């Protein structure tokens, strides 16, 4: 005989009465386990998605606008003994053959067999034929197309020279390719391939690599290199280090778009770039390879003028020896004979030069600079060198000046016959020379400040190429491997924790289940008062007695935990079903699958059992407190306090009630009434206070009713109310549970985010912008200017009153609530902060250092240190998607491979800026010079013109894949996530309330059973049994109504702002339904309990006395 | 009787209960004094509602007196805290109630051993089990060890309750109308048993009873009326 034997014996004997508690414990644990399993499932699904989107790819090198040789992949693959695949990845748009359906942001990828070898499952086709395209499921669905139909893909030709660069040609960089759909690949066949973590599948179109490369004019080049293990091999150790080493061993200057060329006439060699301007890391490497090397910068000038005579459109070279003497002053210029003749120049004349520089938004700015003619040189030798002109696309190949494509306006009428003749004979031979210092000052730009580096004779013999390569870090020219698999797994494992989220949502349900369990357990024990009494009489200490019962409770808790593990998996499946159907907005995907790790089940079961045991322990604390003799003779006594005690209790509860009431009223009046400023939070808080006041008032009423002396006339209704007061605490607990539950479920709706109201205000989540546009291809023209609009053939009348704030975009991960993964490197947007500051757009949530209200956007310009770039983002994105806070920093790598930090200096509240971080445009350009143009636009448009503006712009910029939507709608999509969470909470909270109403039934049963003899007496003195049932029903109906009523009134105050807000759409129907259901369930349970308790021969109870 | 200090001494015990309506409490026991020696037997008789159970509860430390002192084996019980009182109840006092109050879920043997679970000393159970078997054998229940109380007759249940009260070898056995719920024959049987055990186990016995038959078997008889305890003359009839 041990305490455990006793516990087991008791459990078996009282099994039936424990069944209810066990069910309660099982429900509590089940909901807890289920919530955790939902977390597992979301994480597991994201992990599965990560694995399917990356297949076997371990490392990837995405060089974006920079192109490397496809052969580099072969060479690295051989070195590493791994599968490597070169990919040409270009963003494009796709339309069906009949142009009915359209998809923007299509990832068009030129791939070959090696790509498919890296897929998780090998696809069904052997190779993509040259005139075909393979698309993924998402694109097929978007286009409503299938195998055999034709597609038109429009991609932007990758050009070495950024479209933002000076002298970049404006030639149509879009190519359209018509292809037949050869196959639709499934997700596991790499259909989901993407380097970015998102649960929303991308649009992918796969084309044969040679086809895409040649159509895009970049034959044999690629911009994405994937590495994975060899077929049939597991995870061989392909490390980032080994890949980087292989890259360094195998790359050539061509992979950095550089070339080393012999100069004519054995004059040595020079380094040039396909990008025209040589990246500064490359030029530094060139100087490191040969200390004698000299820089050259040749630029296109619009006009040179001496007095009235002008020469149009000429090349001018800035350099040193052998042409420009070292001692020449910066303001001096040397003219060749032809130019001197043309201008009639002589030494000492003043020459004015006009040239274009590119400002922000590709705004061309003509600048002028004055030089003094320092000399005139003959056109021979080094001075007659046409190779001094870099390979300007659009110029180099032109036979005739009239064929020039310069990307900026050229007055053809100014070009004289002699100019054309010069071009035909001398091509781009510079007509004038200035010092390198002067040239770099005038024409240096973010792409570089040299067009060539020239090496001396003595250097040419040596292995120059090798030396330059060795001195150049491939990362600094955009060639860098990323451990994509590692970060993908990190992104999924650090994803939004739905386990915690659902634990929160299910909180009330768990509480209700546990309360029910405790209630039933207590009930069971109170049926055994004499057992308690005898144990006490036998010399058990009260604590020991409680411990004995706790053992029983522990077994129930543990069994409940075990049952909960089974039930919980079912609950999780139900929640997952909900998430992929009615609550789909919260996850944005229906592809969630069930995952549960043993650890989660164990942790869930153990904590479920633990919480149940703790609850039982709390419920037991009041047990075995009464004297043994009383327990042995009568059972538990009423809690009706003595008169004096009641007075005190009543005074106390009254005081609490009044204080809460005053605080609630004061809160609203003080903070809000004058300007109608009281925010939703204020009202919510006031509502909470009101709830407390209501419950305290109920307590006070119960106390005073309970203590009032025997009234002379026992009206029947009185009897009911009086009865409710008998078990004051029990009644109060019921009222409290129902009140809190109904309050929570109803008032939580106030946090529903409304996107419609006040959307036109600058302070709203739309920033007051009417439209938001996103383009697939960068738009370099300024849509605010006449010329910009003209270049798209837009009738300006349509755009009257329209202003556009353009954003540069560095693709990264979506860090909005629409992405469940923890974003590792969110998308960066470059913007001119002044444009937002002058509008006072958006509302700031947090600011790292106090800045004047109107200047907060200018914080983006505050970080003057070279290594830290200030950024502003959406508060929700920063907090949830990034797991950061204002003041934190993120690591980024710029285009040249330099690490830098982005520091979040402020956040805006609940806005369309979710998902990205905003930085100053000039900082953006500095870090990512070759990311050209603008791809996101916020637009101001008069309300009534919104539709036409959006139509006109989308049509005009169709080839850029511009998608425009109302900012309100975008905000609503973000809000839908939070609103769905709230709905989930309401649904689960409603379930909890239902369970709570079952608890009411239990209370009824207890009350009635304890009073059987009293009720029997009433029967004996002539009350009808129907009347008795009504008595019981109305007595407990009072509790039900009081609880729901207090909750509802408090909730009404809490949601008042939402109710009176114009255009508010409260879920009246679902709320009323919930309340009605709870009321109904409460009544049903009360009725069932009353029936059950009053059944049998009541009068027997009397006789037993 | 006078060689050693008495087992139990009650001095001027008063017990008040707060009244439901009025402010003046109701006095149930009034200056009750009595001495009980080791192995003595005493019957308390009196009309219903006279406070017999209240007195027994006070003696058995289940209730505290309003005034007056109780000394058990020289210890002033008023000075002990609840936990120490529980220990006193467990070790020195045995209870038999009108209702048997056996745990329905436990067997006869387990019910008897129940008091040994109250303390945390590990070896008590091993020591107690032979004693439990011996005592159950003594009361004629050796064949019923693993029966449940529900399978026993009323008299048998009450005998189990008696054994349970004796399991920890108490000094004092308190019985509150132990035969009240029994038929005549069983009552007679139990009365006989109590008397015998009083002698064999050397335990002092205080019995509250309506039955003069039972009372007469005790060495002393006291009557409680209106809160006053008055000792009737010693009965010699049971001394044989
Ligand atoms: N806990 C209590 N509170 C108030 N009155 C009590 C309490 N217990 C007993 N009484 C009263 O004390 C009186 C004596 O009761 P009791 O000792 O049970 O009498 P007896 O056992 O002699 O029949 C009774 O009138 C009873 O109503
Ligand atoms: Mg009595």
PDB file of N, CA, C and O in Angstrom, chain A residues 1038-1084:
ATOM      1  N   UNK A1038     -29.397  33.692 -15.230  1.00  0.00           N
ATOM      2  CA  UNK A1038     -28.922  34.995 -14.754  1.00  0.00           C
ATOM      3  C   UNK A1038     -27.408  35.076 -14.899  1.00  0.00           C
ATOM      4  O   UNK A1038     -26.858  36.067 -15.380  1.00  0.00           O
ATOM      5  N   UNK A1039     -26.729  34.002 -14.510  1.00  0.00           N
ATOM      6  CA  UNK A1039     -25.262  33.997 -14.626  1.00  0.00           C
ATOM      7  C   UNK A1039     -24.833  34.150 -16.080  1.00  0.00           C
ATOM      8  O   UNK A1039     -23.950  34.931 -16.416  1.00  0.00           O
ATOM      9  N   UNK A1040     -25.485  33.366 -16.939  1.00  0.00           N
ATOM     10  CA  UNK A1040     -25.151  33.384 -18.352  1.00  0.00           C
ATOM     11  C   UNK A1040     -25.333  34.777 -18.928  1.00  0.00           C
ATOM     12  O   UNK A1040     -24.449  35.336 -19.583  1.00  0.00           O
ATOM     13  N   UNK A1041     -26.507  35.377 -18.623  1.00  0.00           N
ATOM     14  CA  UNK A1041     -26.799  36.690 -19.172  1.00  0.00           C
ATOM     15  C   UNK A1041     -25.862  37.735 -18.608  1.00  0.00           C
ATOM     16  O   UNK A1041     -25.378  38.615 -19.330  1.00  0.00           O
ATOM     17  N   UNK A1042     -25.626  37.648 -17.299  1.00  0.00           N
ATOM     18  CA  UNK A1042     -24.723  38.623 -16.678  1.00  0.00           C
ATOM     19  C   UNK A1042     -23.350  38.558 -17.347  1.00  0.00           C
ATOM     20  O   UNK A1042     -22.760  39.569 -17.709  1.00  0.00           O
ATOM     21  N   UNK A1043     -22.826  37.330 -17.497  1.00  0.00           N
ATOM     22  CA  UNK A1043     -21.497  37.159 -18.077  1.00  0.00           C
ATOM     23  C   UNK A1043     -21.428  37.706 -19.481  1.00  0.00           C
ATOM     24  O   UNK A1043     -20.595  38.563 -19.798  1.00  0.00           O
ATOM     25  N   UNK A1044     -22.334  37.236 -20.329  1.00  0.00           N
ATOM     26  CA  UNK A1044     -22.308  37.685 -21.715  1.00  0.00           C
ATOM     27  C   UNK A1044     -22.599  39.175 -21.811  1.00  0.00           C
ATOM     28  O   UNK A1044     -22.009  39.890 -22.612  1.00  0.00           O
ATOM     29  N   UNK A1045     -23.515  39.631 -20.959  1.00  0.00           N
ATOM     30  CA  UNK A1045     -23.885  41.043 -20.993  1.00  0.00           C
ATOM     31  C   UNK A1045     -22.721  41.945 -20.646  1.00  0.00           C
ATOM     32  O   UNK A1045     -22.415  42.894 -21.375  1.00  0.00           O
ATOM     33  N   UNK A1046     -22.057  41.642 -19.548  1.00  0.00           N
ATOM     34  CA  UNK A1046     -20.906  42.464 -19.145  1.00  0.00           C
ATOM     35  C   UNK A1046     -19.864  42.458 -20.260  1.00  0.00           C
ATOM     36  O   UNK A1046     -19.335  43.497 -20.650  1.00  0.00           O
ATOM     37  N   UNK A1047     -19.584  41.261 -20.797  1.00  0.00           N
ATOM     38  CA  UNK A1047     -18.601  41.151 -21.879  1.00  0.00           C
ATOM     39  C   UNK A1047     -19.013  41.960 -23.090  1.00  0.00           C
ATOM     40  O   UNK A1047     -18.218  42.685 -23.673  1.00  0.00           O
ATOM     41  N   UNK A1048     -20.282  41.869 -23.450  1.00  0.00           N
ATOM     42  CA  UNK A1048     -20.745  42.536 -24.660  1.00  0.00           C
ATOM     43  C   UNK A1048     -20.697  44.051 -24.508  1.00  0.00           C
ATOM     44  O   UNK A1048     -20.257  44.761 -25.415  1.00  0.00           O
ATOM     45  N   UNK A1049     -21.124  44.541 -23.345  1.00  0.00           N
ATOM     46  CA  UNK A1049     -21.119  45.996 -23.145  1.00  0.00           C
ATOM     47  C   UNK A1049     -19.691  46.527 -23.181  1.00  0.00           C
ATOM     48  O   UNK A1049     -19.381  47.511 -23.862  1.00  0.00           O
ATOM     49  N   UNK A1050     -18.809  45.830 -22.488  1.00  0.00           N
ATOM     50  CA  UNK A1050     -17.413  46.260 -22.484  1.00  0.00           C
ATOM     51  C   UNK A1050     -16.839  46.206 -23.896  1.00  0.00           C
ATOM     52  O   UNK A1050     -16.135  47.121 -24.339  1.00  0.00           O
ATOM     53  N   UNK A1051     -17.171  45.156 -24.621  1.00  0.00           N
ATOM     54  CA  UNK A1051     -16.666  45.016 -25.985  1.00  0.00           C
ATOM     55  C   UNK A1051     -17.214  46.124 -26.865  1.00  0.00           C
ATOM     56  O   UNK A1051     -16.509  46.660 -27.720  1.00  0.00           O
ATOM     57  N   UNK A1052     -18.451  46.498 -26.625  1.00  0.00           N
ATOM     58  CA  UNK A1052     -19.044  47.551 -27.435  1.00  0.00           C
ATOM     59  C   UNK A1052     -18.264  48.854 -27.281  1.00  0.00           C
ATOM     60  O   UNK A1052     -17.971  49.545 -28.255  1.00  0.00           O
ATOM     61  N   UNK A1053     -17.910  49.181 -26.038  1.00  0.00           N
ATOM     62  CA  UNK A1053     -17.111  50.385 -25.814  1.00  0.00           C
ATOM     63  C   UNK A1053     -15.756  50.251 -26.507  1.00  0.00           C
ATOM     64  O   UNK A1053     -15.267  51.171 -27.146  1.00  0.00           O
ATOM     65  N   UNK A1054     -15.187  49.047 -26.431  1.00  0.00           N
ATOM     66  CA  UNK A1054     -13.865  48.852 -27.016  1.00  0.00           C
ATOM     67  C   UNK A1054     -13.893  49.055 -28.526  1.00  0.00           C
ATOM     68  O   UNK A1054     -12.941  49.569 -29.107  1.00  0.00           O
ATOM     69  N   UNK A1055     -14.961  48.631 -29.151  1.00  0.00           N
ATOM     70  CA  UNK A1055     -14.982  48.729 -30.609  1.00  0.00           C
ATOM     71  C   UNK A1055     -15.692  49.993 -31.092  1.00  0.00           C
ATOM     72  O   UNK A1055     -15.864  50.180 -32.292  1.00  0.00           O
ATOM     73  N   UNK A1056     -16.043  50.872 -30.142  1.00  0.00           N
ATOM     74  CA  UNK A1056     -16.796  52.071 -30.501  1.00  0.00           C
ATOM     75  C   UNK A1056     -16.176  52.842 -31.665  1.00  0.00           C
ATOM     76  O   UNK A1056     -16.887  53.220 -32.606  1.00  0.00           O
ATOM     77  N   UNK A1057     -14.852  53.077 -31.631  1.00  0.00           N
ATOM     78  CA  UNK A1057     -14.284  53.848 -32.748  1.00  0.00           C
ATOM     79  C   UNK A1057     -14.549  53.169 -34.081  1.00  0.00           C
ATOM     80  O   UNK A1057     -14.820  53.825 -35.077  1.00  0.00           O
ATOM     81  N   UNK A1058     -14.468  51.859 -34.086  1.00  0.00           N
ATOM     82  CA  UNK A1058     -14.679  51.140 -35.337  1.00  0.00           C
ATOM     83  C   UNK A1058     -16.140  51.215 -35.751  1.00  0.00           C
ATOM     84  O   UNK A1058     -16.461  51.291 -36.936  1.00  0.00           O
ATOM     85  N   UNK A1059     -17.009  51.249 -34.728  1.00  0.00           N
ATOM     86  CA  UNK A1059     -18.429  51.283 -35.046  1.00  0.00           C
ATOM     87  C   UNK A1059     -18.810  52.616 -35.664  1.00  0.00           C
ATOM     88  O   UNK A1059     -19.554  52.670 -36.645  1.00  0.00           O
ATOM     89  N   UNK A1060     -18.250  53.713 -35.100  1.00  0.00           N
ATOM     90  CA  UNK A1060     -18.671  55.020 -35.594  1.00  0.00           C
ATOM     91  C   UNK A1060     -17.836  55.473 -36.781  1.00  0.00           C
ATOM     92  O   UNK A1060     -18.169  56.448 -37.425  1.00  0.00           O
ATOM     93  N   UNK A1061     -16.740  54.766 -37.075  1.00  0.00           N
ATOM     94  CA  UNK A1061     -15.923  55.164 -38.220  1.00  0.00           C
ATOM     95  C   UNK A1061     -16.742  55.013 -39.494  1.00  0.00           C
ATOM     96  O   UNK A1061     -17.490  54.058 -39.643  1.00  0.00           O
ATOM     97  N   UNK A1062     -16.577  55.984 -40.402  1.00  0.00           N
ATOM     98  CA  UNK A1062     -17.345  55.868 -41.646  1.00  0.00           C
ATOM     99  C   UNK A1062     -16.867  54.672 -42.453  1.00  0.00           C
ATOM    100  O   UNK A1062     -15.683  54.361 -42.504  1.00  0.00           O
ATOM    101  N   UNK A1063     -17.799  54.010 -43.045  1.00  0.00           N
ATOM    102  CA  UNK A1063     -17.444  52.895 -43.926  1.00  0.00           C
ATOM    103  C   UNK A1063     -16.955  51.676 -43.185  1.00  0.00           C
ATOM    104  O   UNK A1063     -16.358  50.798 -43.772  1.00  0.00           O
ATOM    105  N   UNK A1064     -17.162  51.673 -41.872  1.00  0.00           N
ATOM    106  CA  UNK A1064     -16.671  50.534 -41.114  1.00  0.00           C
ATOM    107  C   UNK A1064     -17.508  49.305 -41.433  1.00  0.00           C
ATOM    108  O   UNK A1064     -18.720  49.395 -41.582  1.00  0.00           O
ATOM    109  N   UNK A1065     -16.829  48.202 -41.549  1.00  0.00           N
ATOM    110  CA  UNK A1065     -17.554  46.962 -41.790  1.00  0.00           C
ATOM    111  C   UNK A1065     -17.220  46.009 -40.672  1.00  0.00           C
ATOM    112  O   UNK A1065     -16.207  45.340 -40.709  1.00  0.00           O
ATOM    113  N   UNK A1066     -18.073  46.024 -39.670  1.00  0.00           N
ATOM    114  CA  UNK A1066     -17.833  45.086 -38.580  1.00  0.00           C
ATOM    115  C   UNK A1066     -18.489  43.762 -38.928  1.00  0.00           C
ATOM    116  O   UNK A1066     -19.526  43.738 -39.578  1.00  0.00           O
ATOM    117  N   UNK A1067     -17.878  42.689 -38.477  1.00  0.00           N
ATOM    118  CA  UNK A1067     -18.476  41.378 -38.777  1.00  0.00           C
ATOM    119  C   UNK A1067     -19.666  41.115 -37.854  1.00  0.00           C
ATOM    120  O   UNK A1067     -19.642  40.224 -37.025  1.00  0.00           O
ATOM    121  N   UNK A1068     -20.705  41.962 -38.025  1.00  0.00           N
ATOM    122  CA  UNK A1068     -21.861  41.862 -37.140  1.00  0.00           C
ATOM    123  C   UNK A1068     -22.446  40.458 -37.138  1.00  0.00           C
ATOM    124  O   UNK A1068     -22.801  39.904 -36.111  1.00  0.00           O
ATOM    125  N   UNK A1069     -22.537  39.919 -38.344  1.00  0.00           N
ATOM    126  CA  UNK A1069     -23.211  38.633 -38.476  1.00  0.00           C
ATOM    127  C   UNK A1069     -22.485  37.564 -37.663  1.00  0.00           C
ATOM    128  O   UNK A1069     -23.078  36.875 -36.834  1.00  0.00           O
ATOM    129  N   UNK A1070     -21.161  37.472 -37.891  1.00  0.00           N
ATOM    130  CA  UNK A1070     -20.432  36.401 -37.208  1.00  0.00           C
ATOM    131  C   UNK A1070     -20.427  36.638 -35.705  1.00  0.00           C
ATOM    132  O   UNK A1070     -20.488  35.698 -34.915  1.00  0.00           O
ATOM    133  N   UNK A1071     -20.369  37.911 -35.301  1.00  0.00           N
ATOM    134  CA  UNK A1071     -20.373  38.199 -33.863  1.00  0.00           C
ATOM    135  C   UNK A1071     -21.698  37.809 -33.227  1.00  0.00           C
ATOM    136  O   UNK A1071     -21.734  37.164 -32.182  1.00  0.00           O
ATOM    137  N   UNK A1072     -22.782  38.230 -33.881  1.00  0.00           N
ATOM    138  CA  UNK A1072     -24.099  37.902 -33.346  1.00  0.00           C
ATOM    139  C   UNK A1072     -24.259  36.394 -33.279  1.00  0.00           C
ATOM    140  O   UNK A1072     -24.779  35.840 -32.309  1.00  0.00           O
ATOM    141  N   UNK A1073     -23.787  35.748 -34.335  1.00  0.00           N
ATOM    142  CA  UNK A1073     -23.897  34.301 -34.406  1.00  0.00           C
ATOM    143  C   UNK A1073     -23.140  33.651 -33.249  1.00  0.00           C
ATOM    144  O   UNK A1073     -23.652  32.756 -32.576  1.00  0.00           O
ATOM    145  N   UNK A1074     -21.914  34.129 -33.025  1.00  0.00           N
ATOM    146  CA  UNK A1074     -21.104  33.579 -31.941  1.00  0.00           C
ATOM    147  C   UNK A1074     -21.834  33.724 -30.616  1.00  0.00           C
ATOM    148  O   UNK A1074     -21.974  32.764 -29.853  1.00  0.00           O
ATOM    149  N   UNK A1075     -22.294  34.959 -30.369  1.00  0.00           N
ATOM    150  CA  UNK A1075     -22.976  35.218 -29.099  1.00  0.00           C
ATOM    151  C   UNK A1075     -24.211  34.347 -28.956  1.00  0.00           C
ATOM    152  O   UNK A1075     -24.442  33.737 -27.912  1.00  0.00           O
ATOM    153  N   UNK A1076     -24.975  34.272 -30.024  1.00  0.00           N
ATOM    154  CA  UNK A1076     -26.216  33.505 -29.979  1.00  0.00           C
ATOM    155  C   UNK A1076     -25.899  32.040 -29.712  1.00  0.00           C
ATOM    156  O   UNK A1076     -26.564  31.378 -28.916  1.00  0.00           O
ATOM    157  N   UNK A1077     -24.847  31.580 -30.376  1.00  0.00           N
ATOM    158  CA  UNK A1077     -24.465  30.185 -30.216  1.00  0.00           C
ATOM    159  C   UNK A1077     -24.065  29.898 -28.769  1.00  0.00           C
ATOM    160  O   UNK A1077     -24.450  28.885 -28.185  1.00  0.00           O
ATOM    161  N   UNK A1078     -23.288  30.831 -28.202  1.00  0.00           N
ATOM    162  CA  UNK A1078     -22.844  30.645 -26.824  1.00  0.00           C
ATOM    163  C   UNK A1078     -24.044  30.669 -25.876  1.00  0.00           C
ATOM    164  O   UNK A1078     -24.159  29.841 -24.975  1.00  0.00           O
ATOM    165  N   UNK A1079     -24.937  31.611 -26.145  1.00  0.00           N
ATOM    166  CA  UNK A1079     -26.125  31.726 -25.309  1.00  0.00           C
ATOM    167  C   UNK A1079     -26.928  30.426 -25.384  1.00  0.00           C
ATOM    168  O   UNK A1079     -27.334  29.852 -24.370  1.00  0.00           O
ATOM    169  N   UNK A1080     -27.126  29.975 -26.613  1.00  0.00           N
ATOM    170  CA  UNK A1080     -27.903  28.765 -26.831  1.00  0.00           C
ATOM    171  C   UNK A1080     -27.239  27.583 -26.140  1.00  0.00           C
ATOM    172  O   UNK A1080     -27.869  26.821 -25.403  1.00  0.00           O
ATOM    173  N   UNK A1081     -25.933  27.459 -26.388  1.00  0.00           N
ATOM    174  CA  UNK A1081     -25.208  26.340 -25.797  1.00  0.00           C
ATOM    175  C   UNK A1081     -25.292  26.405 -24.286  1.00  0.00           C
ATOM    176  O   UNK A1081     -25.496  25.382 -23.628  1.00  0.00           O
ATOM    177  N   UNK A1082     -25.166  27.617 -23.735  1.00  0.00           N
ATOM    178  CA  UNK A1082     -25.248  27.780 -22.283  1.00  0.00           C
ATOM    179  C   UNK A1082     -26.601  27.316 -21.776  1.00  0.00           C
ATOM    180  O   UNK A1082     -26.704  26.576 -20.793  1.00  0.00           O
ATOM    181  N   UNK A1083     -27.661  27.743 -22.486  1.00  0.00           N
ATOM    182  CA  UNK A1083     -29.007  27.366 -22.051  1.00  0.00           C
ATOM    183  C   UNK A1083     -29.193  25.857 -22.137  1.00  0.00           C
ATOM    184  O   UNK A1083     -29.698  25.212 -21.208  1.00  0.00           O
ATOM    185  N   UNK A1084     -28.716  25.297 -23.261  1.00  0.00           N
ATOM    186  CA  UNK A1084     -28.874  23.859 -23.449  1.00  0.00           C
ATOM    187  C   UNK A1084     -28.170  23.095 -22.334  1.00  0.00           C
ATOM    188  O   UNK A1084     -28.740  22.197 -21.716  1.00  0.00           O
TER     189      UNK A1084
END
